[in-house]
Coordinates of C-alpha atoms in Angstrom, one line a residue:
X44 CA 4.1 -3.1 -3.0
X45 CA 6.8 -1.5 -0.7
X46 CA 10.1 -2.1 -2.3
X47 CA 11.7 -4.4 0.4
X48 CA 15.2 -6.3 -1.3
X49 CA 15.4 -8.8 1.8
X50 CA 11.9 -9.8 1.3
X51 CA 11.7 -9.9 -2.9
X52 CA 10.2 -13.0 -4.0
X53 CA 11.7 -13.5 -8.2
X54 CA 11.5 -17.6 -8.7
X55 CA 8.2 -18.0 -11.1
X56 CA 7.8 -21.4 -9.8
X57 CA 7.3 -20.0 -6.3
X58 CA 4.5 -17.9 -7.3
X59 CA 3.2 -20.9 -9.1
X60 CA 3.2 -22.9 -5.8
X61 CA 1.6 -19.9 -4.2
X62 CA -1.4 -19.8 -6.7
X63 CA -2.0 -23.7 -6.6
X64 CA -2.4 -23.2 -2.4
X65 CA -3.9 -19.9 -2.2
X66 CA -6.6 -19.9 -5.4
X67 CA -9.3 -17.3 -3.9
X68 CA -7.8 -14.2 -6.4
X69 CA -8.7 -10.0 -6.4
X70 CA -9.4 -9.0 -9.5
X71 CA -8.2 -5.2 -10.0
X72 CA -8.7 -3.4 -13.4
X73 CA -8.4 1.0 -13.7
X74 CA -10.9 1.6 -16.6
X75 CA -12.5 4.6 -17.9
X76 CA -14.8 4.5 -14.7
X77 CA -12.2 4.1 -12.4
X78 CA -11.0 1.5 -10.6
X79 CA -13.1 -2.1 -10.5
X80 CA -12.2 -5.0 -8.0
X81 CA -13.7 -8.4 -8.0
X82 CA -12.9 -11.7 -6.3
X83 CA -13.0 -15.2 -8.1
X84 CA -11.1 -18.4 -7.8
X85 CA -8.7 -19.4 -10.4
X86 CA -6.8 -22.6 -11.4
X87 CA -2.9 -22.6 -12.4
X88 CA -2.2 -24.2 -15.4
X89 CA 0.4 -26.6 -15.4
X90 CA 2.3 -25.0 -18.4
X91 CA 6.3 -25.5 -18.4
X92 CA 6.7 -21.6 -19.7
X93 CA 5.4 -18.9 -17.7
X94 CA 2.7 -18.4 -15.8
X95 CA -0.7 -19.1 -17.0
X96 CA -3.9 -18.9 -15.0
X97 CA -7.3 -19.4 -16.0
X98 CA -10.8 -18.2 -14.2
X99 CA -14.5 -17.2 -14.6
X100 CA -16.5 -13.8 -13.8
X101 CA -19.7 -13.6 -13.6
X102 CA -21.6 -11.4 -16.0
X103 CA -21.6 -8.2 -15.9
X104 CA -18.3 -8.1 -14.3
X105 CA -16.7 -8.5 -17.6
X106 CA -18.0 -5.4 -18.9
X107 CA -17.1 -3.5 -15.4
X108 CA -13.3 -4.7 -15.8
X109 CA -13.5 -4.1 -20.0
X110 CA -11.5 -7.6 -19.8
X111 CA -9.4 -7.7 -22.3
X112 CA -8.8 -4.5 -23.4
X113 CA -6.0 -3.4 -20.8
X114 CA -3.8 -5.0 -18.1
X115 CA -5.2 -6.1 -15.0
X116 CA -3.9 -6.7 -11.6
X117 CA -4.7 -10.1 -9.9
X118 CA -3.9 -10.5 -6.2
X119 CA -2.8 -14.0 -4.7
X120 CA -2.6 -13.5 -1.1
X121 CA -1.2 -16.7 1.0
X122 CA -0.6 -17.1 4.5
X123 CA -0.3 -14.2 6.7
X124 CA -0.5 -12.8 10.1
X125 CA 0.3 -10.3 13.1
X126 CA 4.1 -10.8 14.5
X127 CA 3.8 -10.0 18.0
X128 CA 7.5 -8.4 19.4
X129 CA 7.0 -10.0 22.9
X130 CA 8.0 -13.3 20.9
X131 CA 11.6 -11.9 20.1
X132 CA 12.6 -12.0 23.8
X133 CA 14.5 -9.4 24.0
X134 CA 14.3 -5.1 23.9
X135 CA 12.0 -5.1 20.5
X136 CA 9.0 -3.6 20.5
X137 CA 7.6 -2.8 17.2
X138 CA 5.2 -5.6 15.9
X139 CA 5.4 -6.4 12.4
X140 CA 3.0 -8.6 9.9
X141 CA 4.4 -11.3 8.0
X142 CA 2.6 -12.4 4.3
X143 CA 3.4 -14.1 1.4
X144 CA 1.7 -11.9 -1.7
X145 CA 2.0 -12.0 -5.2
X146 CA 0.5 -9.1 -8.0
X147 CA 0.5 -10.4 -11.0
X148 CA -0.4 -8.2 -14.5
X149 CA -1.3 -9.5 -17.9
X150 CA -4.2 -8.6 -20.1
X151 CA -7.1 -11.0 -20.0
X152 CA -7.9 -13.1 -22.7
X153 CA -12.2 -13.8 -22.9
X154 CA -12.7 -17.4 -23.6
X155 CA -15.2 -19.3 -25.8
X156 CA -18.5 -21.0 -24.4
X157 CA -17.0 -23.9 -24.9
X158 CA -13.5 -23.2 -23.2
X159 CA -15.9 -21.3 -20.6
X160 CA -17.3 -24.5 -19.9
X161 CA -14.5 -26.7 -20.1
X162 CA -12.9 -24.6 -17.2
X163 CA -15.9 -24.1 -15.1
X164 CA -16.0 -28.1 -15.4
X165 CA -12.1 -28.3 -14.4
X166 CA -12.5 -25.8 -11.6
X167 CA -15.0 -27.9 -9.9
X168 CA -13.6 -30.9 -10.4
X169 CA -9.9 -29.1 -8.9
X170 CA -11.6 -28.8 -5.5
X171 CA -13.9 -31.5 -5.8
X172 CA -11.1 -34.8 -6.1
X173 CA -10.2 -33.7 -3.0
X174 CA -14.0 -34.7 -1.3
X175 CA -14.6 -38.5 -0.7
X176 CA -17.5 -38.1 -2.3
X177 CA -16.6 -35.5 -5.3
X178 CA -19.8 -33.6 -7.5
X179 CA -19.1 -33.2 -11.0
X180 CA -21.0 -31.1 -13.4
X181 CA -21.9 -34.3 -15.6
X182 CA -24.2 -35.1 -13.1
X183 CA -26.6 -32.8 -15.4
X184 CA -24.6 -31.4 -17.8
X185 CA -27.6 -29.4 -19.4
X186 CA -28.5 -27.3 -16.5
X187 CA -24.6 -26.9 -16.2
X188 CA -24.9 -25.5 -19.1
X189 CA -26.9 -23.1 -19.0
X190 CA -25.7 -21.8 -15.7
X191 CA -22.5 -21.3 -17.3
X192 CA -24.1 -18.8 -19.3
X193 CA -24.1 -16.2 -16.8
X194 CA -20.4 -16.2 -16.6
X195 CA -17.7 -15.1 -19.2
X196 CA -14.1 -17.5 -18.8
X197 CA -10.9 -15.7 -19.0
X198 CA -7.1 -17.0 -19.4
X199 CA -4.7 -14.9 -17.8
X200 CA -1.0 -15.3 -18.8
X201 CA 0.6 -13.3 -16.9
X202 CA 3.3 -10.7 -18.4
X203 CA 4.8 -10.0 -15.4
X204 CA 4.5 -10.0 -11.5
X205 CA 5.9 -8.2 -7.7
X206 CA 5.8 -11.1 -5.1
X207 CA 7.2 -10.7 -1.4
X208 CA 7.7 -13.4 0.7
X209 CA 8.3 -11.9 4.2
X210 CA 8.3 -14.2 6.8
X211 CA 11.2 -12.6 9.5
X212 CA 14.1 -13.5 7.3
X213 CA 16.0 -10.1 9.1
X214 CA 15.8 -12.0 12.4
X215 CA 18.2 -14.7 13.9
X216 CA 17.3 -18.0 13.6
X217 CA 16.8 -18.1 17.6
X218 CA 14.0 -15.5 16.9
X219 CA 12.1 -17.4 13.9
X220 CA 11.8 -20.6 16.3
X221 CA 9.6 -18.3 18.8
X222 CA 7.9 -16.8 16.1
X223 CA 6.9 -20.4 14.7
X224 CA 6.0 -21.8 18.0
X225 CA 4.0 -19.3 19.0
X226 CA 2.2 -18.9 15.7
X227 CA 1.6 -22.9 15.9
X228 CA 0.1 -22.4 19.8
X229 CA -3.3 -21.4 20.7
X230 CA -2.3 -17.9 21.4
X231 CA -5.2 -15.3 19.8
X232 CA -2.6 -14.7 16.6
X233 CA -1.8 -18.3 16.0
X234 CA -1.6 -19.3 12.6
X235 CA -0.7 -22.6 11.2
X236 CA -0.8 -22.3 7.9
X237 CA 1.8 -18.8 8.3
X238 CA 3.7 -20.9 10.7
X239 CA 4.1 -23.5 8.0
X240 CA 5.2 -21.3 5.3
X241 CA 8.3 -20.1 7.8
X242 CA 9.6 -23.6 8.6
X243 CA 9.5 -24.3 5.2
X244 CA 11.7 -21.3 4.3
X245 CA 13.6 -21.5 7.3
X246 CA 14.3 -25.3 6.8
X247 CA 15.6 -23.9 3.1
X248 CA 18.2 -21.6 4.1
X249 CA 19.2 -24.0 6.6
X250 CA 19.7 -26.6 3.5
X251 CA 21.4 -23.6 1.3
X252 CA 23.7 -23.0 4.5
X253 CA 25.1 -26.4 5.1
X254 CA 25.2 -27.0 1.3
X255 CA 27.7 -24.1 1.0
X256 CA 30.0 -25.3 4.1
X257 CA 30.3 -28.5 2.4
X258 CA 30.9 -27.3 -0.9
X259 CA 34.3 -25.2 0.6
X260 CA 35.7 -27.5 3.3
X261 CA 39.0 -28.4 2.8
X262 CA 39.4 -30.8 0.5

């Protein structure tokens, strides 16, 4: 990605956060065909060290990506959206996009049948708990079973990553408060879920700001 300092994002746990709410991930691997891209959904592991992620392709993906035998690039995108400049109020007029993305590298590690299964069986029941009525594959574990043979699991620990978080962090806080209403209207760009992500980091630096007034008043 562009280098961009003001928009760098460096905190793993971030990223983390950003893979637990955004878990639709491109796949991208270079290999002796050229380049291969694939999308799958993935599940974060909740490891204290690092960042750990596992996922499923289906077969015969895993010989397209030759997973395992050299890095590959995975692509959480989160919220993101078109920054009109008629909602700075004032001479601007270049529009801009604001996203929250992460690549992330590491070299896939192919999993058992049996760890295949065990995270096919934890990936639906990850999106399932949240249904009133959640589907499990016990329901008939069998024919699970044997669906999960078309598929090859993979854990991905990733060995390193380039996240941005830009969200109009170079504007004044007037600015980001039109930007966030409008994105929360009904306008044809309206976005909650971006508009969510820029209180949240707004309402941050505002914490950050008044934490480092009080911490040098006089005494």
């Amino acid at each position: 990605m562009r280098h961009t300092p003001t928009y760098i994002l460096t905190d793993p746990d971030e990223v983390k956060r950003l893979v637990r709410e955004n878990p639709w991930a491109t796949f991208v691997s270079n290999t002796a065909n050229g380049l291969v891209a694939s999308h799958y959904p993935v599940v974060l592991e909740e490891t204290p060290e690092g960042i750990s992620i596992v996922s499923h392709v289906g077969r015969p993906d895993e010989k397209l990506h030759e997973l395992g035998q050299h890095e590959m690039l995975m692509i959480i995108q989160g919220p993101h959206g078109y920054i009109s400049p008629g909602w700075y109020a004032n001479s601007e007029f270049v529009p801009t996009w604001n996203h929250v993305t992460a690549h992330l590298y590491g070299t896939p590690e192919i999993l058992s049948d049996a760890e295949n299964f065990d995270v096919l069986d934890d990936l639906v029941d990850h999106f399932e708990k949240q249904l009133p009525q959640p589907i499990s594959l016990d329901i008939d574990e069998n024919q699970a079973r044997r669906i999960a043979e078309g598929t090859v699991g993979i854990r991905f620990v990733v060995t390193r990553f380039d996240a941005r978080l830009k969200l109009s962090q170079n504007k004044t806080p007037e600015v980001v408060d039109r930007i966030i209403d409008a994105l929360e209207g009904d306008g044809p760009f309206a976005s909650a879920s971006l508009a969510a992500e820029m209180r949240r980091v707004r309402d941050a630096v505002s914490t950050t700001d008044l934490t480092d007034e009080e911490n040098h008043a006089p005494a």
